Coordinates of C-alpha atoms in Angstrom, one line a residue:
X661 CA -32.3 -83.5 -8.9
X662 CA -35.8 -85.0 -8.7
X663 CA -38.8 -82.8 -7.7
X664 CA -39.5 -85.0 -4.6
X665 CA -36.0 -84.5 -3.3
X666 CA -36.1 -80.8 -4.0
X667 CA -39.2 -80.6 -1.9
X668 CA -37.7 -82.5 1.0
X669 CA -34.6 -80.3 0.9
X670 CA -36.9 -77.3 1.0
X671 CA -38.7 -78.6 4.0
X672 CA -35.4 -79.3 5.8
X673 CA -34.1 -75.8 5.1
X674 CA -37.5 -74.3 6.2
X675 CA -37.4 -76.2 9.5
X676 CA -33.8 -74.9 10.1
X677 CA -34.8 -71.3 9.4
X678 CA -37.9 -71.6 11.5
X679 CA -36.0 -73.0 14.4
X680 CA -33.4 -70.2 14.2
X681 CA -36.2 -67.6 14.1
X682 CA -37.9 -69.0 17.2
X683 CA -34.6 -69.1 19.2
X684 CA -33.3 -65.7 18.1
X685 CA -35.2 -63.7 20.8
X686 CA -33.7 -66.0 23.5
X687 CA -30.1 -65.5 22.4
X688 CA -30.2 -61.9 21.5
X689 CA -27.4 -59.7 23.1
X690 CA -28.3 -57.9 26.3
X691 CA -29.6 -54.5 25.0
X692 CA -31.5 -56.1 22.1
X693 CA -33.0 -58.7 24.4
X694 CA -34.2 -56.0 26.9
X695 CA -35.7 -54.0 24.1
X696 CA -37.7 -56.9 22.7
X697 CA -38.8 -57.8 26.2
X698 CA -40.1 -54.3 26.7
X699 CA -42.0 -54.3 23.4
X700 CA -43.6 -57.6 24.2
X701 CA -44.7 -56.5 27.6
X702 CA -46.2 -53.3 26.1
X703 CA -48.1 -55.4 23.6
X704 CA -49.8 -57.3 26.4
X705 CA -51.2 -54.1 28.0
X706 CA -54.7 -53.1 27.1
X707 CA -53.8 -49.4 27.5
X708 CA -50.1 -48.9 26.9
X709 CA -48.7 -45.6 28.2
X710 CA -48.7 -42.9 25.6
X711 CA -45.2 -41.7 26.4
X712 CA -43.6 -45.1 25.8
X713 CA -40.6 -45.1 23.4
X714 CA -41.4 -46.5 19.9
X715 CA -40.1 -50.0 19.3
X716 CA -36.9 -50.5 17.4
X717 CA -37.3 -51.9 13.8
X718 CA -35.8 -55.3 14.4
X719 CA -38.5 -56.2 17.0
X720 CA -41.2 -56.2 14.3
X721 CA -39.6 -59.3 12.7
X722 CA -39.2 -61.5 15.8
X723 CA -41.7 -63.4 17.9
X724 CA -42.5 -62.5 21.5
X725 CA -41.5 -65.9 22.7
X726 CA -38.5 -66.8 24.9
X727 CA -37.0 -70.0 26.2
X728 CA -38.3 -70.1 29.8
X729 CA -35.9 -71.5 32.4
X730 CA -37.3 -73.5 35.3
X731 CA -36.8 -73.0 39.0
X732 CA -33.6 -75.0 39.1
X733 CA -32.0 -73.0 36.4
X734 CA -32.9 -69.4 37.2
X735 CA -33.6 -69.6 40.9
X736 CA -36.9 -68.7 42.7
X737 CA -39.2 -69.8 45.4
X738 CA -40.4 -73.3 46.2
X739 CA -43.0 -73.7 48.9
X740 CA -45.5 -76.3 50.0
X741 CA -48.9 -75.3 51.4
X742 CA -51.3 -77.5 53.4
X743 CA -55.0 -77.0 53.3
X744 CA -57.0 -77.3 56.5
X745 CA -59.7 -79.6 55.0
X746 CA -61.4 -80.1 58.4
X747 CA -62.1 -76.3 58.5
X748 CA -63.4 -76.5 54.9
X749 CA -66.0 -79.1 56.2
X750 CA -67.0 -76.9 59.2
X751 CA -67.3 -73.8 56.9
X752 CA -69.6 -75.7 54.6
X753 CA -71.9 -76.5 57.6
X754 CA -71.8 -72.8 58.6
X755 CA -72.8 -71.6 55.2
X756 CA -75.9 -73.9 55.1
X757 CA -77.4 -72.3 58.2
X758 CA -78.9 -69.3 56.5
X759 CA -80.3 -71.5 53.8
X760 CA -82.0 -73.7 56.3
X761 CA -83.5 -70.8 58.2
X762 CA -84.9 -69.3 55.0
X763 CA -86.5 -72.6 53.9
X764 CA -88.0 -73.0 57.4
X765 CA -89.5 -69.6 57.3
X766 CA -90.9 -70.2 53.8
X767 CA -92.5 -73.5 55.0
X768 CA -93.8 -72.1 58.2
X769 CA -91.7 -74.3 60.4
X770 CA -90.7 -72.3 63.5
X771 CA -87.1 -72.7 64.6
X772 CA -85.8 -71.1 67.8
X773 CA -82.2 -71.2 66.6
X774 CA -79.8 -73.1 64.3
X775 CA -76.1 -73.3 64.9
X776 CA -73.0 -75.3 64.1
X777 CA -71.2 -77.6 66.5
X778 CA -67.8 -76.0 67.2
X779 CA -65.8 -79.2 66.5
X780 CA -67.9 -81.7 64.5
X781 CA -69.6 -81.4 61.1
X782 CA -73.0 -81.2 62.8
X783 CA -76.0 -78.8 62.6
X784 CA -77.7 -78.2 66.0
X785 CA -81.4 -77.2 65.5
X786 CA -83.6 -75.9 68.3
X787 CA -87.2 -76.4 67.2
X788 CA -89.9 -73.9 68.1
X789 CA -93.0 -74.5 70.2
X790 CA -95.1 -77.3 68.7
X791 CA -92.5 -78.3 66.1
X792 CA -91.9 -82.1 66.1
X793 CA -88.8 -84.1 65.2
X794 CA -90.5 -85.5 62.1
X795 CA -91.1 -82.0 60.8
X796 CA -87.5 -81.0 61.3
X797 CA -86.3 -84.2 59.6
X798 CA -88.5 -83.5 56.6
X799 CA -87.2 -80.0 56.5
X800 CA -83.6 -81.1 56.5
X801 CA -84.0 -84.0 54.2
X802 CA -85.7 -81.8 51.6
X803 CA -82.8 -79.4 51.3
X804 CA -79.8 -80.9 53.1
X805 CA -80.1 -84.5 52.3
X806 CA -76.5 -85.1 53.2
X807 CA -77.3 -84.9 56.9
X808 CA -78.6 -87.6 59.2
X809 CA -80.3 -87.2 62.6
X810 CA -78.1 -88.7 65.4
X811 CA -79.5 -87.6 68.8
X812 CA -80.9 -84.8 70.9
X813 CA -78.9 -82.8 73.5
X814 CA -79.9 -80.3 76.1
X815 CA -77.7 -77.3 76.3
X816 CA -78.2 -73.6 77.3
X817 CA -81.8 -74.3 78.4
X818 CA -82.8 -75.7 75.0
X819 CA -83.2 -79.1 73.3
X820 CA -81.0 -79.3 70.2
X821 CA -81.6 -81.8 67.5
X822 CA -78.3 -82.9 66.1
X823 CA -77.9 -83.6 62.4
X824 CA -74.5 -84.9 61.3
X825 CA -73.1 -84.6 57.8
X826 CA -72.5 -87.9 56.1
X827 CA -69.0 -89.3 55.8
X828 CA -69.3 -89.5 52.0
X829 CA -70.1 -85.7 51.9
X830 CA -67.2 -84.8 54.2
X831 CA -64.8 -86.8 52.1
X832 CA -66.1 -85.1 49.0
X833 CA -65.7 -81.6 50.6
X834 CA -62.1 -82.4 51.6
X835 CA -61.1 -83.4 48.1
X836 CA -62.9 -80.4 46.6
X837 CA -61.2 -78.1 49.0
X838 CA -57.7 -79.0 48.0
X839 CA -58.5 -78.8 44.3
X840 CA -60.3 -75.5 44.7
X841 CA -57.4 -74.1 46.7
X842 CA -55.1 -75.1 43.9
X843 CA -57.2 -73.3 41.3
X844 CA -57.4 -70.2 43.4
X845 CA -53.7 -70.1 44.0
X846 CA -53.1 -70.6 40.3
X847 CA -55.4 -67.6 39.6
X848 CA -53.6 -65.4 42.1
X849 CA -50.1 -66.3 40.7
X850 CA -51.3 -65.6 37.2
X851 CA -52.5 -62.2 38.5
X852 CA -49.0 -61.4 39.7
X853 CA -47.4 -61.9 36.3
X854 CA -45.0 -64.7 37.3
X855 CA -43.8 -66.6 34.2
X856 CA -44.3 -70.3 34.0
X857 CA -45.2 -71.1 37.6
X858 CA -45.8 -74.7 38.7
X859 CA -48.7 -75.5 41.0
X860 CA -49.2 -79.2 41.7
X861 CA -51.0 -81.4 44.2
X862 CA -48.7 -83.0 46.9
X863 CA -50.2 -85.8 48.9
X864 CA -53.8 -85.6 50.1
X865 CA -53.8 -82.0 51.4
X866 CA -50.6 -80.4 50.1
X867 CA -50.0 -78.1 47.2
X868 CA -46.5 -77.5 45.9
X869 CA -45.9 -74.0 44.3
X870 CA -42.8 -73.2 42.4
X871 CA -42.2 -69.5 41.3
X872 CA -39.2 -69.2 38.9
X873 CA -37.4 -65.9 39.1
X874 CA -39.1 -64.8 42.4
X875 CA -36.9 -63.8 45.4
X876 CA -39.3 -62.1 47.8
X877 CA -40.5 -65.0 50.0
X878 CA -42.7 -62.9 52.3
X879 CA -44.6 -61.3 49.4
X880 CA -45.1 -64.7 47.8
X881 CA -46.5 -66.1 51.0
X882 CA -48.7 -63.0 51.4
X883 CA -50.2 -63.3 47.9
X884 CA -50.6 -67.1 47.9
X885 CA -51.2 -68.1 51.4
X886 CA -53.8 -65.4 52.4
X887 CA -57.1 -67.2 52.8
X888 CA -59.0 -64.0 52.0
X889 CA -62.2 -65.1 53.7
X890 CA -64.1 -61.8 54.0
X891 CA -67.1 -61.3 56.2
X892 CA -69.2 -58.4 57.5
X893 CA -70.6 -58.9 61.0
X894 CA -72.5 -56.7 63.4
X895 CA -70.8 -55.7 66.7
X896 CA -72.8 -56.8 69.7
X897 CA -73.4 -53.4 71.2
X898 CA -75.3 -54.8 74.2
X899 CA -72.4 -56.9 75.4
X900 CA -70.2 -55.4 78.1
X901 CA -66.7 -55.6 76.6
X902 CA -65.1 -55.3 80.1
X903 CA -66.5 -58.7 81.0
X904 CA -64.5 -60.4 78.2
X905 CA -61.4 -58.3 79.1
X906 CA -61.7 -59.3 82.8
X907 CA -61.9 -63.0 81.9
X908 CA -58.7 -63.0 79.7
X909 CA -56.2 -63.7 82.5
X910 CA -58.1 -66.7 83.7
X911 CA -58.4 -67.9 80.1
X912 CA -54.7 -67.6 79.6
X913 CA -54.0 -69.6 82.7
X914 CA -56.4 -72.3 81.7
X915 CA -55.5 -72.6 78.1
X916 CA -51.7 -72.1 78.3
X917 CA -49.7 -69.7 76.2
X918 CA -50.0 -71.5 72.9
X919 CA -53.8 -72.1 72.9
X920 CA -54.5 -68.7 74.3
X921 CA -53.1 -67.2 71.1
X922 CA -55.6 -69.3 69.1
X923 CA -58.5 -66.9 68.6
X924 CA -61.1 -69.7 68.0
X925 CA -60.0 -71.7 71.0
X926 CA -60.1 -68.6 73.2
X927 CA -63.6 -67.6 72.1
X928 CA -64.8 -71.2 72.7
X929 CA -63.3 -71.2 76.2
X930 CA -65.2 -67.9 76.9
X931 CA -68.4 -69.6 75.7
X932 CA -67.9 -72.7 77.7
X933 CA -67.3 -70.7 80.9
X934 CA -70.4 -68.5 80.4
X935 CA -68.7 -65.2 79.5
X936 CA -70.1 -65.4 76.0
X937 CA -73.4 -66.8 75.0
X938 CA -74.4 -68.8 71.9
X939 CA -74.3 -66.6 68.9
X940 CA -71.5 -64.4 70.2
X941 CA -67.8 -64.6 69.4
X942 CA -64.7 -62.7 70.4
X943 CA -62.6 -61.3 67.5
X944 CA -59.3 -59.4 67.6
X945 CA -57.7 -56.5 65.9
X946 CA -54.0 -57.1 64.9
X947 CA -51.0 -55.0 64.3
X948 CA -49.6 -56.7 61.1
X949 CA -46.5 -54.5 61.0
X950 CA -45.1 -56.6 63.9
X951 CA -43.7 -60.0 63.1
X952 CA -45.5 -62.1 64.1
X953 CA -48.7 -60.0 64.1
X954 CA -49.7 -58.9 67.6
X955 CA -53.2 -58.5 69.1
X956 CA -54.1 -54.8 69.8
X957 CA -57.7 -55.1 71.0
X958 CA -60.8 -57.2 71.0
X959 CA -64.5 -56.9 70.2
X960 CA -67.5 -59.2 70.6
X961 CA -69.4 -59.8 67.4
X962 CA -72.7 -61.4 66.6
X963 CA -71.7 -64.7 65.0
X964 CA -73.8 -64.3 61.9
X965 CA -72.1 -63.3 58.6
X966 CA -74.1 -60.8 56.8
X967 CA -72.0 -60.6 53.6
X968 CA -69.0 -62.6 52.3
X969 CA -66.4 -62.2 49.7
X970 CA -68.7 -64.0 47.3
X971 CA -70.9 -60.9 47.3
X972 CA -68.0 -58.7 46.1
X973 CA -68.0 -57.8 42.5
X974 CA -64.5 -56.3 42.3
X975 CA -61.7 -55.0 44.6
X976 CA -59.2 -52.3 43.7
X977 CA -56.5 -50.3 45.3
X978 CA -57.3 -46.7 46.0
X979 CA -55.4 -43.8 47.7
X980 CA -56.7 -41.5 50.3
X981 CA -55.8 -38.1 49.0
X982 CA -55.9 -36.5 52.5
X983 CA -53.6 -39.0 54.3
X984 CA -51.8 -40.4 51.3
X985 CA -52.4 -44.0 52.5
X986 CA -53.8 -46.7 50.3
X987 CA -56.9 -48.8 51.0
X988 CA -59.0 -51.5 49.2
X989 CA -62.3 -50.3 47.6
X990 CA -65.0 -52.9 47.3
X991 CA -67.9 -52.9 44.8
X992 CA -70.7 -55.4 45.6
X993 CA -72.7 -57.5 43.2
X994 CA -76.4 -56.5 42.9
X995 CA -77.6 -58.9 45.5
X996 CA -74.8 -58.0 47.9
X997 CA -75.3 -54.3 47.3
X998 CA -79.0 -54.7 48.3
X999 CA -78.1 -56.6 51.5
X1000 CA -75.4 -54.0 52.4
X1001 CA -77.8 -51.2 51.8
X1002 CA -80.5 -52.8 54.0
X1003 CA -78.0 -53.7 56.8
X1004 CA -76.5 -50.2 57.0
X1005 CA -79.9 -48.6 56.8
X1006 CA -81.2 -50.7 59.7
X1007 CA -78.1 -50.2 61.9
X1008 CA -77.4 -46.5 61.7
X1009 CA -75.3 -45.5 64.8
X1010 CA -74.1 -49.1 65.2
X1011 CA -70.8 -50.7 64.2
X1012 CA -70.2 -53.2 61.4
X1013 CA -67.0 -55.1 61.6
X1014 CA -65.1 -56.1 58.4
X1015 CA -63.4 -59.4 59.2
X1016 CA -60.7 -60.8 57.0
X1017 CA -59.4 -64.3 57.8
X1018 CA -60.9 -64.1 61.3
X1019 CA -59.1 -60.8 62.1
X1020 CA -61.0 -57.6 62.4
X1021 CA -59.8 -55.2 59.8
X1022 CA -62.0 -52.3 61.0
X1023 CA -65.3 -51.7 62.8
X1024 CA -66.6 -48.4 61.6
X1025 CA -69.8 -46.8 62.9
X1026 CA -72.6 -46.6 60.3
X1027 CA -73.4 -42.9 59.8
X1028 CA -76.0 -43.4 57.0
X1029 CA -77.4 -45.9 54.6
X1030 CA -74.6 -47.0 52.2
X1031 CA -75.3 -48.2 48.6
X1032 CA -72.9 -50.8 47.3
X1033 CA -69.4 -49.5 48.2
X1034 CA -67.2 -50.4 51.1
X1035 CA -63.5 -50.0 51.9
X1036 CA -60.8 -51.9 53.9
X1037 CA -58.0 -50.0 55.5
X1038 CA -54.5 -51.7 55.6
X1039 CA -51.5 -51.1 57.8
X1040 CA -48.0 -50.2 56.9
X1041 CA -45.2 -48.0 58.2
X1042 CA -44.6 -46.4 54.8
X1043 CA -46.7 -45.6 51.7
X1044 CA -44.9 -48.3 49.8
X1045 CA -45.8 -50.8 52.5
X1046 CA -49.5 -49.8 52.5
X1047 CA -49.6 -49.9 48.7
X1048 CA -48.1 -53.4 48.6
X1049 CA -50.5 -54.7 51.2
X1050 CA -53.5 -53.1 49.6
X1051 CA -52.4 -54.5 46.2
X1052 CA -52.0 -58.0 47.5
X1053 CA -55.4 -57.8 49.3
X1054 CA -57.2 -56.5 46.3
X1055 CA -55.6 -59.3 44.2
X1056 CA -56.7 -62.1 46.5
X1057 CA -60.2 -60.7 46.9
X1058 CA -60.6 -60.4 43.1
X1059 CA -59.4 -64.0 42.5
X1060 CA -61.6 -65.4 45.3
X1061 CA -61.2 -66.8 48.8
X1062 CA -59.5 -70.0 49.5
X1063 CA -62.1 -72.7 50.6
X1064 CA -60.1 -73.2 53.8
X1065 CA -57.1 -71.8 55.6
X1066 CA -53.7 -72.9 54.4
X1067 CA -50.5 -73.2 56.3
X1068 CA -47.0 -72.9 54.8
X1069 CA -45.0 -76.0 55.2
X1070 CA -41.7 -76.5 53.5
X1071 CA -40.1 -73.3 52.1
X1072 CA -37.1 -73.3 49.8
X1073 CA -35.4 -70.4 48.1
X1074 CA -33.0 -71.1 45.3
X1075 CA -30.6 -68.4 44.5
X1076 CA -29.6 -67.4 40.9
X1077 CA -26.0 -68.5 41.6
X1078 CA -27.2 -72.1 42.1
X1079 CA -29.2 -71.7 38.9
X1080 CA -26.2 -70.5 36.9
X1081 CA -24.0 -73.3 38.3
X1082 CA -26.7 -75.9 37.3
X1083 CA -26.9 -74.4 33.8
X1084 CA -23.1 -74.6 33.4
X1085 CA -22.7 -78.1 34.7
X1086 CA -25.7 -79.4 32.8
X1087 CA -24.7 -77.7 29.6
X1088 CA -21.1 -78.9 29.9
X1089 CA -22.2 -82.5 30.5
X1090 CA -24.6 -82.4 27.5
X1091 CA -22.0 -80.7 25.3
X1092 CA -19.4 -83.4 26.1
X1093 CA -21.9 -86.1 25.4
X1094 CA -22.9 -84.6 22.1
X1095 CA -19.3 -84.0 21.0
X1096 CA -18.4 -87.7 21.7
X1097 CA -21.5 -88.8 19.8
X1098 CA -20.6 -86.6 16.9
X1099 CA -17.0 -87.8 16.8
X1100 CA -18.1 -91.5 16.9
X1101 CA -20.6 -91.0 14.1
X1102 CA -18.0 -89.1 11.9
X1103 CA -15.2 -91.6 12.5
X1104 CA -17.2 -94.8 12.3
X1105 CA -19.6 -93.9 9.4
X1106 CA -17.3 -91.4 7.6
X1107 CA -19.2 -89.1 5.2
X1108 CA -22.6 -90.6 6.2
X1109 CA -21.7 -90.0 9.8
X1110 CA -21.0 -86.3 9.1
X1111 CA -24.4 -86.1 7.4
X1112 CA -25.9 -87.7 10.5
X1113 CA -24.1 -85.1 12.6
X1114 CA -25.9 -82.4 10.6
X1115 CA -29.3 -84.0 11.3
X1116 CA -28.3 -84.3 15.0
X1117 CA -27.5 -80.6 15.2
X1118 CA -30.8 -79.8 13.6
X1119 CA -32.5 -82.2 16.1
X1120 CA -31.1 -80.3 19.1
X1121 CA -32.1 -76.9 17.5
X1122 CA -35.7 -78.1 16.9
X1123 CA -36.0 -79.4 20.4
X1124 CA -35.2 -76.0 21.9
X1125 CA -37.4 -74.2 19.2
X1126 CA -40.4 -76.5 20.1
X1127 CA -39.9 -75.8 23.8
X1128 CA -40.2 -72.1 23.0
X1129 CA -43.1 -72.6 20.7
X1130 CA -45.1 -74.7 23.1
X1131 CA -44.3 -72.4 26.0
X1132 CA -42.7 -75.3 27.9
X1133 CA -40.1 -74.7 30.7
X1134 CA -36.5 -75.9 30.3
X1135 CA -35.3 -77.5 33.5
X1136 CA -32.1 -79.2 34.5
X1137 CA -33.6 -82.7 33.9
X1138 CA -34.8 -81.2 30.6
X1139 CA -31.2 -80.5 29.6
X1140 CA -30.5 -84.2 30.4
X1141 CA -33.5 -85.1 28.3
X1142 CA -32.0 -83.2 25.3
X1143 CA -28.7 -85.2 25.7
X1144 CA -30.8 -88.4 25.8
X1145 CA -32.6 -87.2 22.6
X1146 CA -29.3 -86.9 20.8
X1147 CA -28.4 -90.4 21.8
X1148 CA -31.7 -91.7 20.6
X1149 CA -31.3 -90.0 17.3
X1150 CA -27.8 -91.5 16.9
X1151 CA -29.4 -94.9 17.7
X1152 CA -31.9 -94.4 14.9
X1153 CA -29.1 -93.5 12.4
X1154 CA -27.1 -96.5 13.5
X1155 CA -30.0 -98.9 12.8
X1156 CA -30.6 -97.3 9.4
X1157 CA -26.9 -97.2 8.4
X1158 CA -26.3 -100.8 9.3
X1159 CA -29.2 -101.8 7.2
X1160 CA -27.8 -99.8 4.3
X1161 CA -24.5 -101.6 4.7
X1162 CA -26.3 -104.9 4.4
X1163 CA -27.9 -103.8 1.2
X1164 CA -24.6 -102.6 -0.2
X1165 CA -23.0 -105.9 0.7
X1166 CA -25.7 -107.6 -1.3
X1167 CA -24.6 -105.8 -4.4
X1168 CA -27.2 -103.2 -4.7
X1169 CA -26.5 -99.7 -6.0
X1170 CA -26.2 -96.7 -3.7
X1171 CA -29.6 -95.3 -4.5
X1172 CA -31.4 -98.7 -4.1
X1173 CA -29.5 -99.5 -0.9
X1174 CA -30.4 -96.1 0.7
X1175 CA -34.0 -96.4 -0.3
X1176 CA -34.3 -100.0 0.9
X1177 CA -32.3 -99.4 4.1
X1178 CA -34.5 -96.4 5.1
X1179 CA -37.8 -98.2 4.2
X1180 CA -37.0 -101.4 6.2
X1181 CA -35.2 -99.8 9.1
X1182 CA -37.6 -97.0 9.6
X1183 CA -40.3 -99.4 11.0
X1184 CA -37.9 -100.4 13.8
X1185 CA -37.0 -96.8 14.5
X1186 CA -40.6 -95.6 14.7
X1187 CA -41.6 -98.6 16.9
X1188 CA -38.8 -98.0 19.4
X1189 CA -39.5 -94.3 19.6
X1190 CA -43.2 -94.8 20.1
X1191 CA -42.5 -97.2 23.0
X1192 CA -40.2 -94.6 24.6
X1193 CA -42.9 -92.1 24.0
X1194 CA -45.3 -94.1 26.2
X1195 CA -42.8 -93.7 29.0
X1196 CA -42.7 -90.0 28.3
X1197 CA -46.5 -89.7 28.5
X1198 CA -46.5 -91.5 31.9
X1199 CA -43.7 -89.1 33.2
X1200 CA -45.6 -86.1 32.0
X1201 CA -49.0 -87.2 33.2
X1202 CA -48.1 -88.5 36.7
X1203 CA -44.7 -87.0 37.4
X1204 CA -44.1 -83.7 39.2
X1205 CA -41.2 -81.2 39.2
X1206 CA -38.0 -82.8 37.7
X1207 CA -39.8 -85.8 36.3
X1208 CA -42.4 -83.7 34.5
X1209 CA -39.6 -81.5 33.0
X1210 CA -37.7 -84.6 31.8
X1211 CA -40.9 -86.0 30.3
X1212 CA -41.6 -82.8 28.3
X1213 CA -38.2 -82.8 26.6
X1214 CA -38.4 -86.5 26.1
X1215 CA -41.7 -86.3 24.2
X1216 CA -40.5 -83.3 22.1
X1217 CA -37.2 -85.1 21.5
X1218 CA -39.1 -88.2 20.1
X1219 CA -41.0 -86.0 17.6
X1220 CA -37.8 -84.3 16.4
X1221 CA -35.9 -87.6 16.3
X1222 CA -38.4 -89.2 14.0
X1223 CA -38.3 -86.1 11.8
X1224 CA -34.6 -85.7 11.6
X1225 CA -33.6 -89.4 11.9
X1226 CA -36.0 -90.6 9.2
X1227 CA -36.9 -87.6 7.1
X1228 CA -33.8 -85.3 7.2
X1229 CA -31.2 -88.0 7.2
X1230 CA -32.8 -89.7 4.2
X1231 CA -32.9 -86.3 2.4
X1232 CA -29.2 -85.7 3.1
X1233 CA -28.2 -89.2 2.1
X1234 CA -30.2 -89.2 -1.2
X1235 CA -28.8 -85.7 -1.9
X1236 CA -25.2 -86.9 -1.4
X1237 CA -25.3 -90.4 -2.8
X1238 CA -28.6 -91.0 -4.5
X1239 CA -27.5 -90.0 -7.9
X1240 CA -24.8 -92.7 -8.0
X1241 CA -25.4 -96.0 -9.6
X1242 CA -22.3 -97.6 -8.0
X1243 CA -22.1 -99.4 -4.7
X1244 CA -19.5 -97.0 -3.3
X1245 CA -21.1 -95.1 -0.4
X1246 CA -19.0 -93.6 2.3
X1247 CA -20.6 -95.3 5.2

């Protein structure tokens, strides 16, 4: 046997052994599979528990890689979220108010007040005495060049200069909001430890989330859909709360039951009817143990956010040793810590409200100056409930707030029974197709066909091994892609075998016919697979869900088909017939 052929046989054997090694963890029996999973999870921990049982010996020789099944195979949660992009625009306008006030103070331009229009992406600026429109325009254009002056309105005894955000800027914010929301959701899901989630854009404002293996829909929505916009605001101690309470029946009658439950619309109605003034807003406490959450009390806050979630360095779950309940402890960044210390020092005896997603979490009275630490209490009927809520809240605060509120649209839960059924049906269909292909090759091409069957079996093995190696997810369309891969590999062998037959009919020896057949037919095989690969790239790049899963296995299948169809098949053919100088080849 020639040295080159020996090397090719060695490469073929090595690829077979490598594929078996990669797939062994996936197909281990139950107890061994559980042990390897435990060892792999311990290896990922920075501080594994000291009392953990030592790993069994066999785990040292196997990789910590498993074949990951997709949502359609193992069940899970599939939900679509929609981002409120208009609120993202309004929030951007609100965040620019402190910046404008600071710049105005630095440049000596007196402004009586700056606020945001409730419905439009507009800044309303009340200039101070002696300040001209030209000065305000220069101030805005120097820092907020994406705003243009539109008109002047008289309201609440003041003249307000209206600066509207440009359409180009609002479109940019809308697009960024959806992409930022997708990134935040992805970070949160990664923090929960879900294996192989799928987070993709859906339309202009939608985000599709698939969580294989998850079954708790409510916990998934709590971790993913919580906006986590945190704010610290001062309670307006001078406002008579009974005035707001007395106006609520009239507000309910005017707004109707649905709009009355919208906190923002209710607060705006109170402003429009003179109950609240500019710079005040009504917020509510909620009992989240009730489904849906119910209002339990209201408080009027000064509508100026002192600190936000961006000022938080980290959030962690802690337990109150006196009550046993859990809460979220916040550590501020240096800048945020300085602001919090100053605010608490200047407001001793007053209340500071901690607002999360426009709901008041708590409004404690400041007893003394606080340096850099705050806490958020959470509700729950049991310790387990408070722990779960505190854990979810600390997770979303660590990963950052969503740029805008999201609403849950379509929700779908796929049970494991459906996944098992899909696996059985898909596997059965693929197995029947492969058996028919193997029989055809063996009957029609005889010994050469049996050699082709060996390369086809190696092809399927390598497809699964590469899925494991790349960390790709096997889906039901992916199983169909594997069946298609086997068909493509057979097609490659047919092209090559027919070419070898032509060479044999021309009177060439077995060795020469095999070499010539593979050399001339391989060009056509490679060309056809590369063209199919372009389709796979398009499916993977632009497809979502099933199309993406099909594209993954198709691309991997093309790689393995070229390897087994051209390299492995040639190695087996030359090993079986290459030493003969006759024209007799079983083909």
